[in-house]
Short mmCIF file of C-alpha atoms in Angstrom, two decimals:
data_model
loop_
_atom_site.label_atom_id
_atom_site.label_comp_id
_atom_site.label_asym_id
_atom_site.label_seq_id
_atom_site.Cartn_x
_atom_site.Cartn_y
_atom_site.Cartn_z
CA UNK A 1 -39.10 -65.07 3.06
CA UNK A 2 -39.27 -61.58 1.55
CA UNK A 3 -35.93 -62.51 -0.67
CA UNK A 4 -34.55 -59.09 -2.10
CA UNK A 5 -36.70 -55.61 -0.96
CA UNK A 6 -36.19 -52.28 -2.04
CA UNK A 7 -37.54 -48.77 -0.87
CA UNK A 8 -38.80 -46.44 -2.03
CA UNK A 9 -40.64 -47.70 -5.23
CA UNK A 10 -40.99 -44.42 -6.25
CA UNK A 11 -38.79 -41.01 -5.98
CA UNK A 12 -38.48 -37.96 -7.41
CA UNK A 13 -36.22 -35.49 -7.12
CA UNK A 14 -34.90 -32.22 -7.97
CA UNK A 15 -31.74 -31.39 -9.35
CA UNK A 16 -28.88 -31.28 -6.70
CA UNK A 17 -30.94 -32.84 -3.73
CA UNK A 18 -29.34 -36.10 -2.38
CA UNK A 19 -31.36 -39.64 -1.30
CA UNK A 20 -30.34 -43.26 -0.13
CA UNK A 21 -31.84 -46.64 -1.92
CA UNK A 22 -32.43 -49.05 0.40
CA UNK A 23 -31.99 -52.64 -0.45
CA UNK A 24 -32.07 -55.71 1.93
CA UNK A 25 -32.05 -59.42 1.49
CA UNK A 26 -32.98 -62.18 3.86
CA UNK A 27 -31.29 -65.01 1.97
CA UNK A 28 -28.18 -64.92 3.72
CA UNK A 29 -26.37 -63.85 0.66
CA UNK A 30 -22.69 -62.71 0.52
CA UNK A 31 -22.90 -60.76 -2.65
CA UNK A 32 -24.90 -58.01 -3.56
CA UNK A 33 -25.29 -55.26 -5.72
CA UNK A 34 -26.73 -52.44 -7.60
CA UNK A 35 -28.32 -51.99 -11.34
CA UNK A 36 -29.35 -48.91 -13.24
CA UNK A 37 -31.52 -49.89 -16.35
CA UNK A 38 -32.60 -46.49 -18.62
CA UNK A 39 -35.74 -46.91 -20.73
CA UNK A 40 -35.32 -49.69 -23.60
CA UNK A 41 -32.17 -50.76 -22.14
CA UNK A 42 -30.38 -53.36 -20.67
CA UNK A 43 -29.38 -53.03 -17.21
CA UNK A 44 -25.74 -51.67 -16.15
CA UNK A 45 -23.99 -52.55 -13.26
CA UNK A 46 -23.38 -49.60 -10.80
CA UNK A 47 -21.85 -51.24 -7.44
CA UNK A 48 -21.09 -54.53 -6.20
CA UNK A 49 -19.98 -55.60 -2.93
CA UNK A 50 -19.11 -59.23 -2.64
CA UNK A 51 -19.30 -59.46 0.76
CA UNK A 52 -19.79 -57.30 4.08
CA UNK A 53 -17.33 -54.97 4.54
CA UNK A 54 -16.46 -54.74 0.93
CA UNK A 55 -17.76 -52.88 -2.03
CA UNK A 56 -16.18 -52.67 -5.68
CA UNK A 57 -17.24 -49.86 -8.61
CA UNK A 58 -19.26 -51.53 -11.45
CA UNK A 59 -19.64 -50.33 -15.19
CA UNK A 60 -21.35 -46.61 -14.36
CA UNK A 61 -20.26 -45.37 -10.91
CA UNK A 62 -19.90 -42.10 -11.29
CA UNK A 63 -22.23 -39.71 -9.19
CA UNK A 64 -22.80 -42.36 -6.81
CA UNK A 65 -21.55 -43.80 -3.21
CA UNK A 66 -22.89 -47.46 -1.76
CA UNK A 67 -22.76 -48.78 1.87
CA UNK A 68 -22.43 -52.52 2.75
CA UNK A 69 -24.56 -51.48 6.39
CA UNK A 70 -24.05 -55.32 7.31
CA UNK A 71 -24.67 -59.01 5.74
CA UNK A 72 -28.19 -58.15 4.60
CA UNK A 73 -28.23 -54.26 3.70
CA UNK A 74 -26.36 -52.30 0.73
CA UNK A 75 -27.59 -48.83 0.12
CA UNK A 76 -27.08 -46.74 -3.09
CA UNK A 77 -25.97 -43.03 -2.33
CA UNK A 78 -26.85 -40.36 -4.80
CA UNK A 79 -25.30 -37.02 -3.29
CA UNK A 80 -26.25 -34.61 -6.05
CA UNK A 81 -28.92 -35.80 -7.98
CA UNK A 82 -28.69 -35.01 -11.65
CA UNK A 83 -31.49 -35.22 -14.48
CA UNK A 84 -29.14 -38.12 -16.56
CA UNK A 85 -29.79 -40.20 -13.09
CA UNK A 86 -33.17 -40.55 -13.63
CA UNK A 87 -33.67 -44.63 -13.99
CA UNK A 88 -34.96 -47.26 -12.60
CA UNK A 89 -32.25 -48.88 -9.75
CA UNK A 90 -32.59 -52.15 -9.18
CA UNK A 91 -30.27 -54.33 -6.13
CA UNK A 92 -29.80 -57.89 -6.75
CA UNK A 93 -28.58 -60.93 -4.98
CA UNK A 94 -26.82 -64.09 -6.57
CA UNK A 95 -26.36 -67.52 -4.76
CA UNK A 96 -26.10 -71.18 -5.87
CA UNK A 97 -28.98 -73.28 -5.23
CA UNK A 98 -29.39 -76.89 -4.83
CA UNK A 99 -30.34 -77.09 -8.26
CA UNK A 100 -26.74 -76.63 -9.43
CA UNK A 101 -27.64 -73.36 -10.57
CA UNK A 102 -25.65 -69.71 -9.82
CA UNK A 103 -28.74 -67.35 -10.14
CA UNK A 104 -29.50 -63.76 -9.47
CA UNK A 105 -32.26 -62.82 -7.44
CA UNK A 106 -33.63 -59.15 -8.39
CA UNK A 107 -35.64 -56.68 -6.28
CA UNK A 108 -38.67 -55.03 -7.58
CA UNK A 109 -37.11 -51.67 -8.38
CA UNK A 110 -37.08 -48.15 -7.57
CA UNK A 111 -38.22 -45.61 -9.96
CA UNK A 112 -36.35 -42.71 -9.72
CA UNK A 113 -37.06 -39.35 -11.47
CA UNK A 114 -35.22 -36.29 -11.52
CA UNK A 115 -36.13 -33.14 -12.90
CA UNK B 1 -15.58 -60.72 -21.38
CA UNK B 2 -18.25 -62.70 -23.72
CA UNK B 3 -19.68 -60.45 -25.75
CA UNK B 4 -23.45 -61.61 -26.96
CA UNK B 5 -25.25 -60.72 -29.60
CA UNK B 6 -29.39 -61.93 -30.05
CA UNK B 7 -32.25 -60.66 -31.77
CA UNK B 8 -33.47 -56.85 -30.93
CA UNK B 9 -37.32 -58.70 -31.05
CA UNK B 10 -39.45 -61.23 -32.25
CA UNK B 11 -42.73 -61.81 -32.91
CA UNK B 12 -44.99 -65.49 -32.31
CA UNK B 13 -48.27 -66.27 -31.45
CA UNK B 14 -50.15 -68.37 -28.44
CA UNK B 15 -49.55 -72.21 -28.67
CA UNK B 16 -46.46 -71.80 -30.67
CA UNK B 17 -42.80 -72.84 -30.04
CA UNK B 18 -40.36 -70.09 -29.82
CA UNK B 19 -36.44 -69.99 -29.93
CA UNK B 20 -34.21 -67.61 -29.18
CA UNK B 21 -30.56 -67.89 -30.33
CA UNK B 22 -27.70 -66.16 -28.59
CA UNK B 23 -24.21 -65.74 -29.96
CA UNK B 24 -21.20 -65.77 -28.01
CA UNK B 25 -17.95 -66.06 -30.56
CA UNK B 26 -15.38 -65.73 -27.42
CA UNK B 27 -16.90 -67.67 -24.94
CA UNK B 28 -13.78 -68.53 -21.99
CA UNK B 29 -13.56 -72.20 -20.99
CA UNK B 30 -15.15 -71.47 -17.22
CA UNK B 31 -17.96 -69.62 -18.69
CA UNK B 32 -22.30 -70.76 -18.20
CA UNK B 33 -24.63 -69.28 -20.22
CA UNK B 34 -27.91 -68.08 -18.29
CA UNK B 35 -30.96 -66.74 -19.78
CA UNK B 36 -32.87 -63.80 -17.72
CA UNK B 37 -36.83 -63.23 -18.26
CA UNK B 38 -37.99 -59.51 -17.89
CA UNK B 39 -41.48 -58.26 -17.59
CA UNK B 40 -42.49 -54.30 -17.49
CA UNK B 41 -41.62 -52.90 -14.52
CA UNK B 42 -40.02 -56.26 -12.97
CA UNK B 43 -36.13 -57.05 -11.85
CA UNK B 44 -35.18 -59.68 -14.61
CA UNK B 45 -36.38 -63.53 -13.15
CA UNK B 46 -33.57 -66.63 -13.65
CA UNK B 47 -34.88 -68.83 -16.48
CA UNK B 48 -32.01 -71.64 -17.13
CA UNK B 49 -28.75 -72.06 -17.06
CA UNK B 50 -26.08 -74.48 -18.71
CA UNK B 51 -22.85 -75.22 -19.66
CA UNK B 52 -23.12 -77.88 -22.73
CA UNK B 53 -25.66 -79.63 -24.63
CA UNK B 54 -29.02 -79.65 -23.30
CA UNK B 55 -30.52 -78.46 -20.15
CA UNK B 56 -34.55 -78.67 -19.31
CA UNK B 57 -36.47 -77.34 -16.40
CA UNK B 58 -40.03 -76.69 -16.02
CA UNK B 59 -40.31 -73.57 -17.82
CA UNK B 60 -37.68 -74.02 -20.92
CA UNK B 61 -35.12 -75.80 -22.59
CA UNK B 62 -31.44 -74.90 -23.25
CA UNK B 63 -29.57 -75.90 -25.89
CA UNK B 64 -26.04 -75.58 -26.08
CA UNK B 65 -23.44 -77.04 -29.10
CA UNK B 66 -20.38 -78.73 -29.14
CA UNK B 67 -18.43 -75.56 -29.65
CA UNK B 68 -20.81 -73.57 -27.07
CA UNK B 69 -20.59 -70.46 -29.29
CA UNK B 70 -23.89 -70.19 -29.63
CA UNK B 71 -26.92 -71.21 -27.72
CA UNK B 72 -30.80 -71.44 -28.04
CA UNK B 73 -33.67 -70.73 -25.81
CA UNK B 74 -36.44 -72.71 -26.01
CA UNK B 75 -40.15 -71.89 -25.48
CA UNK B 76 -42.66 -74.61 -25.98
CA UNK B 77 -46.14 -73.49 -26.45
CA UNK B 78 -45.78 -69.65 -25.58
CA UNK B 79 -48.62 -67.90 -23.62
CA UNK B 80 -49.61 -64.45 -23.60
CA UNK B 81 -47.72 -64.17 -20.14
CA UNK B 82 -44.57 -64.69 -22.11
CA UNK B 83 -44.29 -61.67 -23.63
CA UNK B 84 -40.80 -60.04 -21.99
CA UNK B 85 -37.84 -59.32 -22.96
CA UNK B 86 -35.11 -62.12 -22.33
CA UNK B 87 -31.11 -61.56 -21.69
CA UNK B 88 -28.37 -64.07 -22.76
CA UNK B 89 -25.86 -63.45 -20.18
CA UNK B 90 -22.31 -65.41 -20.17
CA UNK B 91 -19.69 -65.43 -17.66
CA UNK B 92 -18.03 -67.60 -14.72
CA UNK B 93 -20.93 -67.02 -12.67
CA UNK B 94 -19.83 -69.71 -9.48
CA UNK B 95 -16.23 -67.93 -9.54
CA UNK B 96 -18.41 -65.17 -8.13
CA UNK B 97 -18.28 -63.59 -11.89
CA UNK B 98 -21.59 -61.46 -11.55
CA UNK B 99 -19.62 -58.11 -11.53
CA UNK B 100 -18.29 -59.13 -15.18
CA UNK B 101 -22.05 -59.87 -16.34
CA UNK B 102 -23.50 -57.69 -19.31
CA UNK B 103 -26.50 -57.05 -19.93
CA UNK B 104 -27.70 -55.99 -23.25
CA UNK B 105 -30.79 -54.80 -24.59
CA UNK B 106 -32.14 -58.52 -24.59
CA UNK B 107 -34.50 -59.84 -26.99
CA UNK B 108 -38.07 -58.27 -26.94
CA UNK B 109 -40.77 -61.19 -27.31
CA UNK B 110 -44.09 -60.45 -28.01
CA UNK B 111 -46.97 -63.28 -28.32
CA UNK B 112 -50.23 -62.18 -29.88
CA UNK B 113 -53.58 -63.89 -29.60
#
């Protein structure tokens, strides 16, 4: 049980050239989505998509496109990369548990650089 | 939306007891408060999670007043593995309320020797 997995770990890019996150859980999740968190910050929401076949715009969506692929992939689209993209992206997954809890389950990140 | 405001960062040392206070003036009536733990170059971890008085699991306690517009996190006996950076999120998270989740800068914790 891998829970959330994200590739690449690392990226970098030049100016205007486009790439795909890929994100995919194996808890059976409905929800998912997709975090941007710039040095020293706190992380902003990007895309959500609360269940297959549906995705929503978060806080900061601009420059970017998702795809809800089925129940256990969502990939992050950035067509035209630009240097104020360069983050680290992180996809997350939130279920309740049988502790009674409603938590969010995190992948390891992707660090993306753009020059 | 809650806003919440908690300390930019603290300071303790090993074998110490540390608390973290969150405020949260216009907390809604369906709203839990969850704490997030956040290590360098980590996704934020789930810590705890309440909606009144006091909640305990095996890593921390939560304490929550009467008027829930404020809680604590507490620490017992930090490590040096504790150092992080912790988030105070609030919001109607089992309505399916993550989209309305902020995240601020958190509270940077660091333990020394």
């Amino acid at each position: 049980n891998a829970g959330v997995t994200q590739t690449p770990k690392f990226q970098v890019l030049k100016t205007g050239q486009s790439m795909t996150l890929q994100c995919a859980q194996d808890m059976n999740h409905n929800s998912m989505y997709w975090y941007r968190q710039d040095p020293g910050m706190g992380l902003r929401l990007i895309y959500y998509s609360a269940s297959e076949g549906t995705t929503d715009k978060g806080e900061v969506p601009n420059g970017y496109n998702v795809s809800r692929l089925n129940k256990r992939e969502f990939s992050l689209r950035l067509e035209s990369a630009a240097p104020s993209q360069t983050s680290v992206y992180f996809c997350a997954s939130p279920t309740s548990t049988d502790r009674g809890v409603d938590e969010q389950y995190f992948g390891p990140g992707t660090r993306l650089t753009v020059t | 939306l809650a806003k919440t405001t908690q300390p930019i960062s603290m300071d303790s040392y090993e074998g110490q007891e540390v608390n973290i206070t969150c405020s949260h003036n216009n907390i809604a009536t369906n709203d839990y408060i969850t704490w997030y733990q956040q290590f360098p170059s980590q996704g934020p971890r789930f810590i705890i999670q309440g909606y009144k008085t006091k909640v305990t699991n095996e890593v921390a306690s939560l304490f929550i007043p009467a008027d829930r517009k404020s809680s604590t996190l507490s620490l017992p006996r930090v490590s040096l593995s504790d150092t992080a950076v912790y988030y105070c999120l609030v919001g109607d998270v089992f309505s399916g309320g993550y989209n309305k989740l902020i995240f601020g800068a958190g509270t940077r914790l660091a333990v020394h020797p």
